[in-house]
Short mmCIF file of C-alpha atoms and ligand atoms in Angstrom, two decimals:
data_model
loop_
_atom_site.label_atom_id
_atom_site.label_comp_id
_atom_site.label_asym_id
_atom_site.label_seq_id
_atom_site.Cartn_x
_atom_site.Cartn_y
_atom_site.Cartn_z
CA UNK A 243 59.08 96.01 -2.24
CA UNK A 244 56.25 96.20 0.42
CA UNK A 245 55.82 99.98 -0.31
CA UNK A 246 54.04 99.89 -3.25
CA UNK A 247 50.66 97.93 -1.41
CA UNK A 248 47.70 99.45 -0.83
CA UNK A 249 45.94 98.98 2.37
CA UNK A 250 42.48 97.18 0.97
CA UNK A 251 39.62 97.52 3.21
CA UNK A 252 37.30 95.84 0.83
CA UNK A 253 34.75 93.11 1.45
CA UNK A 254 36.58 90.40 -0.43
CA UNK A 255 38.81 89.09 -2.15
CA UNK A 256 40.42 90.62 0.71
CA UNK A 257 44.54 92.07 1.57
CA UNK A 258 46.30 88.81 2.91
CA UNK A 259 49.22 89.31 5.54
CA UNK A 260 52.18 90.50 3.50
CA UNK A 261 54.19 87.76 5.43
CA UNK A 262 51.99 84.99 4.00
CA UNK A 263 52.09 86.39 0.75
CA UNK A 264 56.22 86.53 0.79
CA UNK A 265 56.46 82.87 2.28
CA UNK A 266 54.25 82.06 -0.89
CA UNK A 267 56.29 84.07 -3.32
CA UNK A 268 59.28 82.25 -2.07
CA UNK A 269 57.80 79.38 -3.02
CA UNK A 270 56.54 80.21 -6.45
CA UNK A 271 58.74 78.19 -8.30
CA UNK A 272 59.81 75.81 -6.53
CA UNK A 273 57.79 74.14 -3.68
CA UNK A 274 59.34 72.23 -0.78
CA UNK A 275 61.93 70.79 -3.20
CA UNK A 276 59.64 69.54 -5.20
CA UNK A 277 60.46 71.38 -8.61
CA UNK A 278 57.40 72.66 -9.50
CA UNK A 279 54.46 75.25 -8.70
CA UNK A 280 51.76 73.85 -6.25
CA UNK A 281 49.67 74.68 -8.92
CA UNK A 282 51.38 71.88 -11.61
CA UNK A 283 51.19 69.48 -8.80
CA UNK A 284 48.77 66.51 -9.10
CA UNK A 285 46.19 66.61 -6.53
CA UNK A 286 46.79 62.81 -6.72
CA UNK A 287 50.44 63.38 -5.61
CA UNK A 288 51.82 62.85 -2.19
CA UNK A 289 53.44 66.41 -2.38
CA UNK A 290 49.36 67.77 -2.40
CA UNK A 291 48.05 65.45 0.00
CA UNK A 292 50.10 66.89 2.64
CA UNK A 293 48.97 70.39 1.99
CA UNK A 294 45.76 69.13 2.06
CA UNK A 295 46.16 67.00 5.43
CA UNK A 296 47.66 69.89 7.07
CA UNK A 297 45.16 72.44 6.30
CA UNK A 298 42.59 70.18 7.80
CA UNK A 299 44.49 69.16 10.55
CA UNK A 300 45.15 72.60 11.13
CA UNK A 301 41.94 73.93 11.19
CA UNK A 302 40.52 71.14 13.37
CA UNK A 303 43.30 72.21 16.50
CA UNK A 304 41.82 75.56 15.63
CA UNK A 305 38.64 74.79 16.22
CA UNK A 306 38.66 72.01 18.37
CA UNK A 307 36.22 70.04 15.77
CA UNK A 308 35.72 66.23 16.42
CA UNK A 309 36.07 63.63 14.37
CA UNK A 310 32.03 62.91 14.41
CA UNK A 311 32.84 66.09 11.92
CA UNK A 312 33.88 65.98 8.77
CA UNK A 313 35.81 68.91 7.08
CA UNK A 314 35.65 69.93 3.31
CA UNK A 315 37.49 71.62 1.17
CA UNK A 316 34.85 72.40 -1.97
CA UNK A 317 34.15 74.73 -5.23
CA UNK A 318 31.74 77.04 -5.86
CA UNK A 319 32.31 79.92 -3.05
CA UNK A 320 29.49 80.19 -0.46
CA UNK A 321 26.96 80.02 -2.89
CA UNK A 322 27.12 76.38 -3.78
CA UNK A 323 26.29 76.05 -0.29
CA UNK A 324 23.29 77.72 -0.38
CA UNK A 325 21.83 75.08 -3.01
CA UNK A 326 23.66 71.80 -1.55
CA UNK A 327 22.41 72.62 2.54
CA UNK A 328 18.84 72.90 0.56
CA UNK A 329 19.50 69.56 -1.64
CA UNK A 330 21.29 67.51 1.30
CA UNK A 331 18.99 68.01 4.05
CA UNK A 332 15.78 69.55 3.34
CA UNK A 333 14.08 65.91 3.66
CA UNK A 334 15.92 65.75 7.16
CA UNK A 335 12.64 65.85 8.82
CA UNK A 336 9.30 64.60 7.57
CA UNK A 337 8.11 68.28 7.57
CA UNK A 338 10.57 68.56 4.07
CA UNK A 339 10.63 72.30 5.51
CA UNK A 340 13.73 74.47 6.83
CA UNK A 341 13.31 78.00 8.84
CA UNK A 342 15.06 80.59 7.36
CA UNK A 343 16.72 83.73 9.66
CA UNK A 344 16.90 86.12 6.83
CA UNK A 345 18.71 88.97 8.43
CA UNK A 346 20.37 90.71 5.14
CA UNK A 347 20.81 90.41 1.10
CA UNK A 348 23.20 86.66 1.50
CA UNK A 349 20.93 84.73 3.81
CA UNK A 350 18.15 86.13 1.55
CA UNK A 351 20.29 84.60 -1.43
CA UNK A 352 20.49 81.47 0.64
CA UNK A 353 16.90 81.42 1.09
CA UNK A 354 15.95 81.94 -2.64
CA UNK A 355 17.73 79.54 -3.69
CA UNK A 356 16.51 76.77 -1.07
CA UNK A 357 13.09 77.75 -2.41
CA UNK A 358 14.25 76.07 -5.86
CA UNK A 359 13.80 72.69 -3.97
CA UNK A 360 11.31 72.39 -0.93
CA UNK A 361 9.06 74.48 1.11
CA UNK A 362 10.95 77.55 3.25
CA UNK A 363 9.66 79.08 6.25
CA UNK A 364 10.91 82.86 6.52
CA UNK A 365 11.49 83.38 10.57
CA UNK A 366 10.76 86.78 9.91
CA UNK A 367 9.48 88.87 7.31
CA UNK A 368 11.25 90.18 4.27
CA UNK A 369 12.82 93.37 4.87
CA UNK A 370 13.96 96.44 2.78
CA UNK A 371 16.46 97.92 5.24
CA UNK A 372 18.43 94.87 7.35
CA UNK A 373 19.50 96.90 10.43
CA UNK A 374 19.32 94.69 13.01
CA UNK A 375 17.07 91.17 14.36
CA UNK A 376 13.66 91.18 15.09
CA UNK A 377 12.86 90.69 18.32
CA UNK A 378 13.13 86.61 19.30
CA UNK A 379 9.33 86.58 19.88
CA UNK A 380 7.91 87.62 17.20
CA UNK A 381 9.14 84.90 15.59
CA UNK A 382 7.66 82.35 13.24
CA UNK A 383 8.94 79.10 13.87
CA UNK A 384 8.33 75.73 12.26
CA UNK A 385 6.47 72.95 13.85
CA UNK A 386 9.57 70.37 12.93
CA UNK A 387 11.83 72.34 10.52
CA UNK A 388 14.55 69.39 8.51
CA UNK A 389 17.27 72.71 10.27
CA UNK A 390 17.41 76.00 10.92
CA UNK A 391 19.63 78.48 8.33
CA UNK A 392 21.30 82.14 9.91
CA UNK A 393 23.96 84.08 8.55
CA UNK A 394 26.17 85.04 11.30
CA UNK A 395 27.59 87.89 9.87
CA UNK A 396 25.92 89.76 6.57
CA UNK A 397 29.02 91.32 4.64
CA UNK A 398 26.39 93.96 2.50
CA UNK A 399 24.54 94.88 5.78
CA UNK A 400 26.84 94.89 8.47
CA UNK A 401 24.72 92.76 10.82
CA UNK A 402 26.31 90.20 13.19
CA UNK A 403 25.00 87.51 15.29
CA UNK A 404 27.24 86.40 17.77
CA UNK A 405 25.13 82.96 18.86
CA UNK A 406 22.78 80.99 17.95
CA UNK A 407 19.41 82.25 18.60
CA UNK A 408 18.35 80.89 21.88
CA UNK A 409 14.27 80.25 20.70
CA UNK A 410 15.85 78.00 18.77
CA UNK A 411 15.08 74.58 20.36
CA UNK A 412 18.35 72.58 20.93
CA UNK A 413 17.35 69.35 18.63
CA UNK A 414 16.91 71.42 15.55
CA UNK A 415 20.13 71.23 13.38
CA UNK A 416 21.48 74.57 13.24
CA UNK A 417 23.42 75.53 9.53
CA UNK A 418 25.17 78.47 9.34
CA UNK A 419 26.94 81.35 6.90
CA UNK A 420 30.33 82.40 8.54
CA UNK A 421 31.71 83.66 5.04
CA UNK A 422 32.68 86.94 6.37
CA UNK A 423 33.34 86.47 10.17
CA UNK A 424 35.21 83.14 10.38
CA UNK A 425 38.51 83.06 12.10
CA UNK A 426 37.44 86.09 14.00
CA UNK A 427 35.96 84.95 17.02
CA UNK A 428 35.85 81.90 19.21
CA UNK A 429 32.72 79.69 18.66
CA UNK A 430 31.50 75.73 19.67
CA UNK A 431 31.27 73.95 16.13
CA UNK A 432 29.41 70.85 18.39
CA UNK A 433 26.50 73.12 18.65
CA UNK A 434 25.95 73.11 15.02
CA UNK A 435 24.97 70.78 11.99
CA UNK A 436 26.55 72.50 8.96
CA UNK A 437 28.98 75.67 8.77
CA UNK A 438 30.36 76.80 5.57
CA UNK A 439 33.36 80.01 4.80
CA UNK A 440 34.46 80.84 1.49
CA UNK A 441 38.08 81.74 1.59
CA UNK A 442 38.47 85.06 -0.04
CA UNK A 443 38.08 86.98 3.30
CA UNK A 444 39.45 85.73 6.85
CA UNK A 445 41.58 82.41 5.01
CA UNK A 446 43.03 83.26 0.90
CA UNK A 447 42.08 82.93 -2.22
CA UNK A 448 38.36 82.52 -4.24
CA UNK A 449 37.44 79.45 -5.70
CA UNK A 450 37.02 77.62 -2.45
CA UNK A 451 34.57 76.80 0.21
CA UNK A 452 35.57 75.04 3.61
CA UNK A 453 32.68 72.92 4.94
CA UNK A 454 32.55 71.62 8.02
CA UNK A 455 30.12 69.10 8.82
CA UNK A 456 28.05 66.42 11.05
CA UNK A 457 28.72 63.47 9.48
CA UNK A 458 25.59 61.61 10.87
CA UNK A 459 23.23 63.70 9.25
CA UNK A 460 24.93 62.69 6.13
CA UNK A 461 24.26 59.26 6.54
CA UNK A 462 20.69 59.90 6.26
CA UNK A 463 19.98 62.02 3.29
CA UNK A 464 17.80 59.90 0.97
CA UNK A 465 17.85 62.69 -1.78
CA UNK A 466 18.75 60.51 -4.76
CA UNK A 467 18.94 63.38 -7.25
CA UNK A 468 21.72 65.71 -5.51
CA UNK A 469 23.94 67.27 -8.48
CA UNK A 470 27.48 64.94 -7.79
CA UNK A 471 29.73 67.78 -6.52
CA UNK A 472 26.96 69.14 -4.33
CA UNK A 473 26.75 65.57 -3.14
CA UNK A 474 27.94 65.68 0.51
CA UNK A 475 28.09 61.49 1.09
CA UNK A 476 30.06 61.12 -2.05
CA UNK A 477 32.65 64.77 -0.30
CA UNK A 478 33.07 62.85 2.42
CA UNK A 479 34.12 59.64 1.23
CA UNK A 480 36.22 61.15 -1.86
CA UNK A 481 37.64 63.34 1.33
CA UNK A 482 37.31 66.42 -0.99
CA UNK A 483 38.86 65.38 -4.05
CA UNK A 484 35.64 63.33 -6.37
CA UNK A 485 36.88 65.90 -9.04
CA UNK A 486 39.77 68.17 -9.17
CA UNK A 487 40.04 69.98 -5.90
CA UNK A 488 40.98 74.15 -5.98
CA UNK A 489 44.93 73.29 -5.41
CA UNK A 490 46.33 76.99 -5.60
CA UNK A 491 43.21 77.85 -3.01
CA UNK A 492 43.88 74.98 -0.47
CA UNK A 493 47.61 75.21 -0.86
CA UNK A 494 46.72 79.55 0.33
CA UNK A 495 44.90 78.37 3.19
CA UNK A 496 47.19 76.02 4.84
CA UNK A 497 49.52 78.47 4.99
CA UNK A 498 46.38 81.07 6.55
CA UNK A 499 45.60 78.05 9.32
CA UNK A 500 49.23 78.13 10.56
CA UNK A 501 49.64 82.51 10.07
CA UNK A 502 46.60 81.75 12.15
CA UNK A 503 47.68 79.53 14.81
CA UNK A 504 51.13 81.51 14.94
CA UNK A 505 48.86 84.85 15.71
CA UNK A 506 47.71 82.92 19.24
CA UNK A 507 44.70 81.21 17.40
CA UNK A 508 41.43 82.58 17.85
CA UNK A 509 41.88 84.08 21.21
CA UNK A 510 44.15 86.69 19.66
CA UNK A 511 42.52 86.96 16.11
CA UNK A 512 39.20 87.71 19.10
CA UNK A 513 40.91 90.32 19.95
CA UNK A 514 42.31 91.90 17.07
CA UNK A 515 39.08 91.57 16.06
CA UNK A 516 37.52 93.30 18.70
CA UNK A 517 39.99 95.95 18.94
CA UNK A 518 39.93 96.95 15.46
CA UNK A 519 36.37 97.28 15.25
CA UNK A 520 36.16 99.48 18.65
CA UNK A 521 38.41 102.19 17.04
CA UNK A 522 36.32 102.76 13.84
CA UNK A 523 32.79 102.33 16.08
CA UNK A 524 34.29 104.73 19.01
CA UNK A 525 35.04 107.11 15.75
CA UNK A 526 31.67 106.78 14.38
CA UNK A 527 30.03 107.41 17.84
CA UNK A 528 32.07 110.69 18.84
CA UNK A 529 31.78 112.09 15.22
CA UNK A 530 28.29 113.32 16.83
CA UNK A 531 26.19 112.17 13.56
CA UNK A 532 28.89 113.24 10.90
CA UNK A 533 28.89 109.21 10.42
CA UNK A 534 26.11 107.19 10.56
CA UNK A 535 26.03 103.08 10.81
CA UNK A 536 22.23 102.73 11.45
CA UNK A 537 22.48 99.02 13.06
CA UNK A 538 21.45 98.03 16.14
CA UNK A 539 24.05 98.54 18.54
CA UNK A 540 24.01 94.41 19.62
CA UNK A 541 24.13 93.73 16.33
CA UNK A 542 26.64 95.99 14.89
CA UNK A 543 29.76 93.79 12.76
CA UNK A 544 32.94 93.73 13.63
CA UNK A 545 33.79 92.62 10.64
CA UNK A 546 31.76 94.97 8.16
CA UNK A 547 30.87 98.03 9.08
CA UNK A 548 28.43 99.90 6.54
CA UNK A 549 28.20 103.91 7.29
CA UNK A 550 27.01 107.07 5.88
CA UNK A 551 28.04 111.01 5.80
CA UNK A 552 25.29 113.07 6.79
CA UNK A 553 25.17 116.93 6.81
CA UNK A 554 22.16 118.88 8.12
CA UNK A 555 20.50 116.12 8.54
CA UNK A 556 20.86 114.61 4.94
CA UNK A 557 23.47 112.17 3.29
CA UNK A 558 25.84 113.90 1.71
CA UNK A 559 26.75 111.64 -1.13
CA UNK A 560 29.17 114.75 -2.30
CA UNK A 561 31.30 114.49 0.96
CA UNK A 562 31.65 110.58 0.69
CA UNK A 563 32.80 110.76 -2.72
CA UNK A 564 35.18 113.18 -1.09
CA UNK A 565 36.55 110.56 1.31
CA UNK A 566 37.14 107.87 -0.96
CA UNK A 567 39.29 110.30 -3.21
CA UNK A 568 41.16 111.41 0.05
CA UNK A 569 41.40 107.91 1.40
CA UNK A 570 42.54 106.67 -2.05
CA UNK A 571 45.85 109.68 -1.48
CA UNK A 572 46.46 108.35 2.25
CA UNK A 573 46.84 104.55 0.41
CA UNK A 574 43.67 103.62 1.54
CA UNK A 575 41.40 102.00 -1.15
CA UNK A 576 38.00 99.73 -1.63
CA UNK A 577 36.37 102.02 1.06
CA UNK A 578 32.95 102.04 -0.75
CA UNK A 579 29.57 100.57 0.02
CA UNK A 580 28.30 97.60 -1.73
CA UNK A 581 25.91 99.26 -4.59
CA UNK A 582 22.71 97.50 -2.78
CA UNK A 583 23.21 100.10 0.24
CA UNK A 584 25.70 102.75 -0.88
CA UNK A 585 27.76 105.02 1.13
CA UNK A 586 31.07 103.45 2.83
CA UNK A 587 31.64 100.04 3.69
CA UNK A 588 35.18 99.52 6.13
CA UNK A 589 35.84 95.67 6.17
CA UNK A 590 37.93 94.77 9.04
CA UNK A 591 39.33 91.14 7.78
CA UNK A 592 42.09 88.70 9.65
CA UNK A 593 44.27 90.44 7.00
CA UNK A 594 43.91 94.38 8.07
CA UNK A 595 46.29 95.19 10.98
CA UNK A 596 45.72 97.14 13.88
CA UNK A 597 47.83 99.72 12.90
CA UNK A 598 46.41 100.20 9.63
CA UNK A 599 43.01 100.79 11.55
CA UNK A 600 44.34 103.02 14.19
CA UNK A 601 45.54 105.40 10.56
CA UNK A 602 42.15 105.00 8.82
CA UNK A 603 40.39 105.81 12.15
CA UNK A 604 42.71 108.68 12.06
CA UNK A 605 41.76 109.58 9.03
CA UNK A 606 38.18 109.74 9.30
CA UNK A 607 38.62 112.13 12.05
CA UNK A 608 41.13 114.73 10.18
CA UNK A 609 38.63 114.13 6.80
CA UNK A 610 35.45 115.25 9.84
CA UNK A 611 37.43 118.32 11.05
CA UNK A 612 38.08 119.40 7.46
CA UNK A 613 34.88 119.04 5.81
CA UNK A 614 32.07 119.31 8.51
CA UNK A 615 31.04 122.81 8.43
N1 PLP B 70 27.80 84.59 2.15
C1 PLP B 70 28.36 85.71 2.62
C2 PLP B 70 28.11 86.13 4.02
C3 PLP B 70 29.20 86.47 1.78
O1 PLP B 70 29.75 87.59 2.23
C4 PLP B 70 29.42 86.04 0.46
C5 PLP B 70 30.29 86.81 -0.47
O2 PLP B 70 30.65 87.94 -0.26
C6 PLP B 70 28.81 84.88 0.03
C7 PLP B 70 28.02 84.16 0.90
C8 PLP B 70 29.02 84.35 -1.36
O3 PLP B 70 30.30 83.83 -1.42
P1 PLP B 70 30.94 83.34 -2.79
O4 PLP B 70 31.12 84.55 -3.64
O5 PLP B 70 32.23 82.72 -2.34
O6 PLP B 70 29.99 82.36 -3.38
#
């Protein structure tokens, strides 16, 4: 039964609405009729290809995304990404250059790696602390960058951007990271070139990488030497499937596109969004400096949030190790900081209900009145 799961406020592979999960299990071992697993199914088979057709065409009424876009369904998580936006479309521009928004440890990842193959322009300077974006003009941009990389929302960090910068100038493709936020909030994809989600946190299971994509600038990459699955041109025609596709993956997300469009789309997941987030912030502010999230208030996550105990002015590393044993008896678990930042990391995916907020909200405010002395 149902009673046995833990609430999982971890930053991915993230908790999945039980409902999906059951409508999955009911289909274990026997598909739609079909005898088998999705998983022993042929991605050649007409049984697959309308899982995969759905998903897409699901995620397209979603996102209101136009056919001059073309949507992938790839391997190699996120980070893939980070070396085929580099390989496709550095040489965009005769500059052979890309700026770089490195706001927090994955677009610094994404930059690294880009390094490997052209010339990088870092917006603004490398930081040891992400807590926020440098102000808009102090920063470096290129004369004619091939695009422009952000990460709209850094998982490790907690930092959000909810547009596109606006000193970006309009005729610069814009390529974006929207691992951890996507499916959270409502957003134009015509206002970008390239934006890319792995699946383990707003849409199922690892192993996959939804792309979606101007198909124009595709046309004219003249980078002979792209590595064949990184290869968007030959994606697009094989429409996903130039090798074996993640089955089990895209199979989990068509059935996370329609959970999603049952919710009320994005409007509502918006709002759920927004909602949960408020009730862990409003904690965090009225806990008068018991805990700490040290970003930027216009830049603060929804999505992540990243905070610390502090005690007479110090963290108290002793106290958080407190609260993750307590939180761990109230069914709560995966409450701890990524080990680049430490402390206590609440991740507020798709999956996470309202409800189970309001109680770890709750929580945090019986573990304050217990322990701050
Ligand atoms: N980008 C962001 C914002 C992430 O949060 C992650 C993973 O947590 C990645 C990229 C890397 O994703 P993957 O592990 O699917 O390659």
């Amino acid at each position: 039964g149902n009673s046995a799961r833990k609430v999982n406020f971890g930053a991915g592979p993230a908790q999945l609405p039980v409902e999906v999960l059951e409508t999955i299990q009911n289909e274990f071992l026997n598909f739609n009729g079909s005898g088998s697993n999705v998983m022993e199914l042929s991605h050649r088979s007409s049984a697959f290809a309308k899982i995969i057709q759905e998903a897409e065409r699901d995620i397209r009424e979603i996102l209101t995304i136009p056919d001059s876009y073309a949507v992938l369904f790839l391997q190699g998580g996120a980070t893939a990404q980070f070396s085929a936006v580099a390989l496709n479309f550095l040489n965009l521009k005769p500059s052979k250059t890309a700026d770089y928004l490195v706001t927090g440890y994955w677009s610094e990842k994404a930059a690294k790696e880009a390094e490997k193959f052209g010339k990088i322009n870092w917006v603004v300077p490398k930081s040891s602390k992400y807590q926020g974006v440098p102000a808009e003009d102090t920063w470096k941009l290129s004369e004619e960058p091939s695009y422009f990389y952000y990460c709209a929302n850094e998982t490790i960090h907690g930092v959000e951007i909810e547009n596109i910068p606006a000193v970006v100038p309009k005729d610069v493709p814009i390529v974006c990271d929207m691992s951890s936020n996507f499916l959270t909030r409502p957003f134009d994809v015509t206002k970008y070139a390239v934006i890319f989600a792995s699946a383990q946190k707003n849409f199922g299971a690892s192993g996959l990488v939804l792309v979606i994509l101007r198909k124009d600038l595709v046309e004219n990459n003249t980078n002979k030497s792209i590595p064949i699955i990184l290869d968007y041109k030959v994606q697009i025609a094989n429409e996903s499937m130039y090798n074996t596709p993640p089955t089990f993956s895209i199979y989990v997300a068509n059935k996370m596109f329609a959970w999603t469009k049952a919710q009320g789309g994005l409007k509502a997941l918006n709002q759920q969004s927004a909602s949960k987030s408020s009730l862990v912030y409003e904690t965090i502010d009225e806990s008068n400096g018991f805990y700490v999230n040290s970003v930027e208030k216009n830049y603060r996550s929804r999505v992540n949030i990243p905070l610390r105990i502090v005690t007479n002015g110090t963290t108290n590393e002793t106290l958080e190790a407190l609260f993750f044993a307590e939180a761990v008896k109230s069914n709560m678990f995966e409450l701890k900081g990524h080990r680049a930042v430490g402390g206590i990391r609440i991740s507020l995916y798709n999956g996470i209900t309202v409800e189970e907020t309001e109680k770890l909200a709750n929580f945090m405010r019986t573990f304050q009145a217990k322990n701050n002395s």
